[in-house]
PDB file of C-alpha atoms in Angstrom:
ATOM      1  CA  MET A   1      16.940  -6.387  -0.360  1.00 51.00           C
ATOM      2  CA  ALA A   2      14.380  -6.821  -3.105  1.00 68.00           C
ATOM      3  CA  ASN A   3      13.537  -4.399  -5.900  1.00 86.00           C
ATOM      4  CA  VAL A   4      10.016  -3.171  -6.669  1.00 86.00           C
ATOM      5  CA  GLU A   5       9.117  -5.943  -9.083  1.00 89.00           C
ATOM      6  CA  VAL A   6      10.296  -8.725  -6.842  1.00 87.00           C
ATOM      7  CA  SER A   7       8.513  -7.093  -3.859  1.00 88.00           C
ATOM      8  CA  LEU A   8       5.187  -6.856  -5.745  1.00 92.00           C
ATOM      9  CA  LYS A   9       5.484 -10.488  -6.865  1.00 93.00           C
ATOM     10  CA  GLU A  10       6.192 -11.518  -3.348  1.00 91.00           C
ATOM     11  CA  ILE A  11       3.093  -9.705  -2.006  1.00 92.00           C
ATOM     12  CA  MET A  12       0.832 -11.202  -4.673  1.00 93.00           C
ATOM     13  CA  THR A  13       2.050 -14.739  -4.027  1.00 92.00           C
ATOM     14  CA  ARG A  14       2.311 -14.660  -0.228  1.00 90.00           C
ATOM     15  CA  VAL A  15      -0.842 -12.826   0.691  1.00 93.00           C
ATOM     16  CA  GLU A  16      -3.936 -14.992   0.023  1.00 94.00           C
ATOM     17  CA  GLY A  17      -6.819 -13.122  -1.674  1.00 95.00           C
ATOM     18  CA  SER A  18      -4.527 -10.581  -3.327  1.00 95.00           C
ATOM     19  CA  LEU A  19      -6.173  -8.873  -6.325  1.00 96.00           C
ATOM     20  CA  ALA A  20      -3.650  -6.114  -7.056  1.00 96.00           C
ATOM     21  CA  ALA A  21      -0.543  -4.579  -5.627  1.00 95.00           C
ATOM     22  CA  ALA A  22       1.454  -1.388  -6.454  1.00 95.00           C
ATOM     23  CA  VAL A  23       4.204   0.858  -5.319  1.00 93.00           C
ATOM     24  CA  GLY A  24       3.279   4.568  -5.593  1.00 93.00           C
ATOM     25  CA  ASP A  25       4.870   7.947  -5.016  1.00 91.00           C
ATOM     26  CA  TYR A  26       2.400  10.152  -3.191  1.00 92.00           C
ATOM     27  CA  THR A  27       4.091  13.363  -4.176  1.00 90.00           C
ATOM     28  CA  SER A  28       3.612  12.764  -7.909  1.00 91.00           C
ATOM     29  CA  GLY A  29       0.732  10.283  -7.873  1.00 90.00           C
ATOM     30  CA  MET A  30       2.619   7.903 -10.163  1.00 91.00           C
ATOM     31  CA  ALA A  31       2.940   4.143  -9.794  1.00 91.00           C
ATOM     32  CA  LEU A  32       6.511   2.850  -9.817  1.00 90.00           C
ATOM     33  CA  GLY A  33       5.289  -0.653 -10.424  1.00 91.00           C
ATOM     34  CA  SER A  34       2.088  -2.663 -10.292  1.00 92.00           C
ATOM     35  CA  LEU A  35       0.710  -6.175 -10.602  1.00 90.00           C
ATOM     36  CA  GLY A  36      -2.840  -7.484 -10.859  1.00 92.00           C
ATOM     37  CA  GLY A  37      -5.879  -5.463 -11.453  1.00 85.00           C
ATOM     38  CA  GLY A  38      -7.355  -5.794 -14.938  1.00 81.00           C
ATOM     39  CA  ARG A  39     -10.052  -4.446 -17.163  1.00 83.00           C
ATOM     40  CA  ASP A  40     -12.437  -3.729 -14.275  1.00 86.00           C
ATOM     41  CA  PHE A  41      -9.755  -2.345 -11.878  1.00 88.00           C
ATOM     42  CA  ASP A  42      -7.118   0.106 -13.155  1.00 91.00           C
ATOM     43  CA  VAL A  43      -4.344  -0.048 -10.574  1.00 92.00           C
ATOM     44  CA  HIS A  44      -2.732   3.206 -11.815  1.00 92.00           C
ATOM     45  CA  VAL A  45      -5.951   5.080 -11.340  1.00 94.00           C
ATOM     46  CA  ALA A  46      -6.210   3.658  -7.872  1.00 95.00           C
ATOM     47  CA  VAL A  47      -2.642   4.703  -6.994  1.00 95.00           C
ATOM     48  CA  ALA A  48      -3.191   8.243  -8.227  1.00 94.00           C
ATOM     49  CA  GLY A  49      -6.495   8.482  -6.281  1.00 95.00           C
ATOM     50  CA  ASN A  50      -4.924   7.165  -3.085  1.00 95.00           C
ATOM     51  CA  THR A  51      -2.239   9.789  -3.163  1.00 95.00           C
ATOM     52  CA  ASP A  52      -5.064  12.197  -2.313  1.00 95.00           C
ATOM     53  CA  VAL A  53      -6.080  10.002   0.616  1.00 95.00           C
ATOM     54  CA  ILE A  54      -2.517  10.012   2.015  1.00 95.00           C
ATOM     55  CA  ARG A  55      -2.027  13.714   1.465  1.00 95.00           C
ATOM     56  CA  ALA A  56      -5.409  14.488   3.188  1.00 96.00           C
ATOM     57  CA  LYS A  57      -4.431  12.384   6.207  1.00 96.00           C
ATOM     58  CA  LEU A  58      -0.994  13.857   6.502  1.00 93.00           C
ATOM     59  CA  HIS A  59      -2.503  17.393   6.260  1.00 95.00           C
ATOM     60  CA  THR A  60      -5.079  16.661   8.890  1.00 96.00           C
ATOM     61  CA  MET A  61      -2.418  15.238  11.161  1.00 95.00           C
ATOM     62  CA  GLU A  62      -0.390  18.422  10.742  1.00 95.00           C
ATOM     63  CA  LEU A  63      -3.476  20.626  11.565  1.00 96.00           C
ATOM     64  CA  LEU A  64      -4.009  18.539  14.697  1.00 97.00           C
ATOM     65  CA  GLY A  65      -0.375  18.838  15.705  1.00 96.00           C
ATOM     66  CA  LEU A  66       0.029  15.089  15.748  1.00 95.00           C
ATOM     67  CA  GLN A  67       3.655  14.065  15.741  1.00 92.00           C
ATOM     68  CA  GLU A  68       2.955  10.471  14.718  1.00 91.00           C
ATOM     69  CA  GLN A  69       3.801   8.376  11.666  1.00 89.00           C
ATOM     70  CA  ILE A  70       1.098   6.580   9.728  1.00 91.00           C
ATOM     71  CA  ASP A  71       1.551   2.804   9.927  1.00 89.00           C
ATOM     72  CA  ASP A  72      -1.137   2.008   7.430  1.00 93.00           C
ATOM     73  CA  ILE A  73      -4.419   3.108   6.076  1.00 96.00           C
ATOM     74  CA  LEU A  74      -7.305   0.648   5.606  1.00 96.00           C
ATOM     75  CA  ILE A  75     -10.310   1.210   3.365  1.00 96.00           C
ATOM     76  CA  THR A  76     -13.026  -1.444   3.682  1.00 96.00           C
ATOM     77  CA  LEU A  77     -15.492  -1.974   0.872  1.00 96.00           C
ATOM     78  CA  GLY A  78     -18.218  -4.528   0.575  1.00 96.00           C
ATOM     79  CA  ASN A  79     -16.080  -7.133  -1.059  1.00 95.00           C
ATOM     80  CA  GLN A  80     -12.544  -5.770  -0.799  1.00 95.00           C
ATOM     81  CA  TYR A  81      -9.904  -4.317   1.551  1.00 97.00           C
ATOM     82  CA  HIS A  82      -7.607  -1.661   0.241  1.00 97.00           C
ATOM     83  CA  LEU A  83      -4.491  -1.453   2.340  1.00 97.00           C
ATOM     84  CA  ILE A  84      -1.937   1.331   2.109  1.00 96.00           C
ATOM     85  CA  THR A  85       1.447   1.203   3.881  1.00 93.00           C
ATOM     86  CA  LEU A  86       3.777   4.150   3.845  1.00 91.00           C
ATOM     87  CA  GLY A  87       7.428   3.732   3.116  1.00 86.00           C
ATOM     88  CA  LYS A  88       9.932   4.198   5.873  1.00 80.00           C
ATOM     89  CA  GLY A  89      13.671   4.584   5.647  1.00 64.00           C
ATOM     90  CA  ARG A  90      16.055   6.042   3.222  1.00 63.00           C
ATOM     91  CA  GLY A  91      14.763   6.567  -0.293  1.00 64.00           C
ATOM     92  CA  LYS A  92      11.279   5.436   0.543  1.00 67.00           C
ATOM     93  CA  THR A  93       9.789   8.443   2.441  1.00 77.00           C
ATOM     94  CA  ASN A  94       7.397   9.501  -0.346  1.00 87.00           C
ATOM     95  CA  LEU A  95       6.493   5.934  -1.404  1.00 91.00           C
ATOM     96  CA  PHE A  96       3.711   3.677  -0.407  1.00 93.00           C
ATOM     97  CA  LEU A  97       2.713   0.075  -0.983  1.00 94.00           C
ATOM     98  CA  TYR A  98      -0.849  -0.458  -1.962  1.00 95.00           C
ATOM     99  CA  LEU A  99      -2.626  -3.799  -1.772  1.00 97.00           C
ATOM    100  CA  VAL A 100      -6.137  -4.810  -2.857  1.00 97.00           C
ATOM    101  CA  LEU A 101      -7.563  -7.896  -1.234  1.00 96.00           C
ATOM    102  CA  ASP A 102     -10.651 -10.019  -1.723  1.00 96.00           C
ATOM    103  CA  LYS A 103     -12.449  -9.473   1.650  1.00 96.00           C
ATOM    104  CA  HIS A 104     -13.778 -13.063   1.682  1.00 96.00           C
ATOM    105  CA  LYS A 105     -10.470 -14.812   1.007  1.00 96.00           C
ATOM    106  CA  ALA A 106      -7.905 -12.609   2.800  1.00 95.00           C
ATOM    107  CA  ASN A 107      -6.635 -12.620   6.344  1.00 94.00           C
ATOM    108  CA  LEU A 108      -6.258  -8.944   7.032  1.00 94.00           C
ATOM    109  CA  ALA A 109      -3.853  -9.368   9.954  1.00 94.00           C
ATOM    110  CA  MET A 110      -1.497 -11.542   7.870  1.00 93.00           C
ATOM    111  CA  ALA A 111      -1.774  -9.227   4.922  1.00 94.00           C
ATOM    112  CA  ARG A 112      -0.781  -6.241   7.127  1.00 93.00           C
ATOM    113  CA  HIS A 113       2.163  -8.239   8.509  1.00 92.00           C
ATOM    114  CA  GLN A 114       3.361  -9.381   5.122  1.00 91.00           C
ATOM    115  CA  LEU A 115       3.032  -5.883   3.629  1.00 90.00           C
ATOM    116  CA  ARG A 116       5.123  -4.339   6.382  1.00 89.00           C
ATOM    117  CA  ARG A 117       7.815  -6.999   5.987  1.00 89.00           C
ATOM    118  CA  VAL A 118       7.956  -6.535   2.256  1.00 88.00           C
ATOM    119  CA  GLU A 119       8.169  -2.736   2.665  1.00 85.00           C
ATOM    120  CA  GLU A 120      11.072  -3.064   5.082  1.00 85.00           C
ATOM    121  CA  GLU A 121      13.005  -5.343   2.646  1.00 84.00           C
ATOM    122  CA  MET A 122      12.214  -3.365  -0.504  1.00 84.00           C
ATOM    123  CA  GLU A 123      14.954  -1.404  -2.073  1.00 76.00           C
ATOM    124  CA  VAL A 124      14.176   1.485  -4.473  1.00 72.00           C
TER     125      VAL A 124
END
């Protein structure tokens, strides 16, 4: 089992094209940890904003009566992928992993696979 810091480092090194990664809590909008980003990309603002995306999707699923779990949410921009994976398991039910990828360097399928694997091994 890996802690948040180790998990984020693993994502950033294993996933080609990674620009930023974070673990967030979608009930509070707070980031529990983050790596990457920079002056032009504030990861903490992105985490807070993406909590609204997650809450909206969960609310819509509830209105539709869908009894499913979200595997991941993908937002595609002109030059980036933003990938959100919700936490599963004890202690991670309100958490999500957030990964920003360079669209031209990343392999989206491998990124999704690695993000799920890291989420399973992460201990909070």
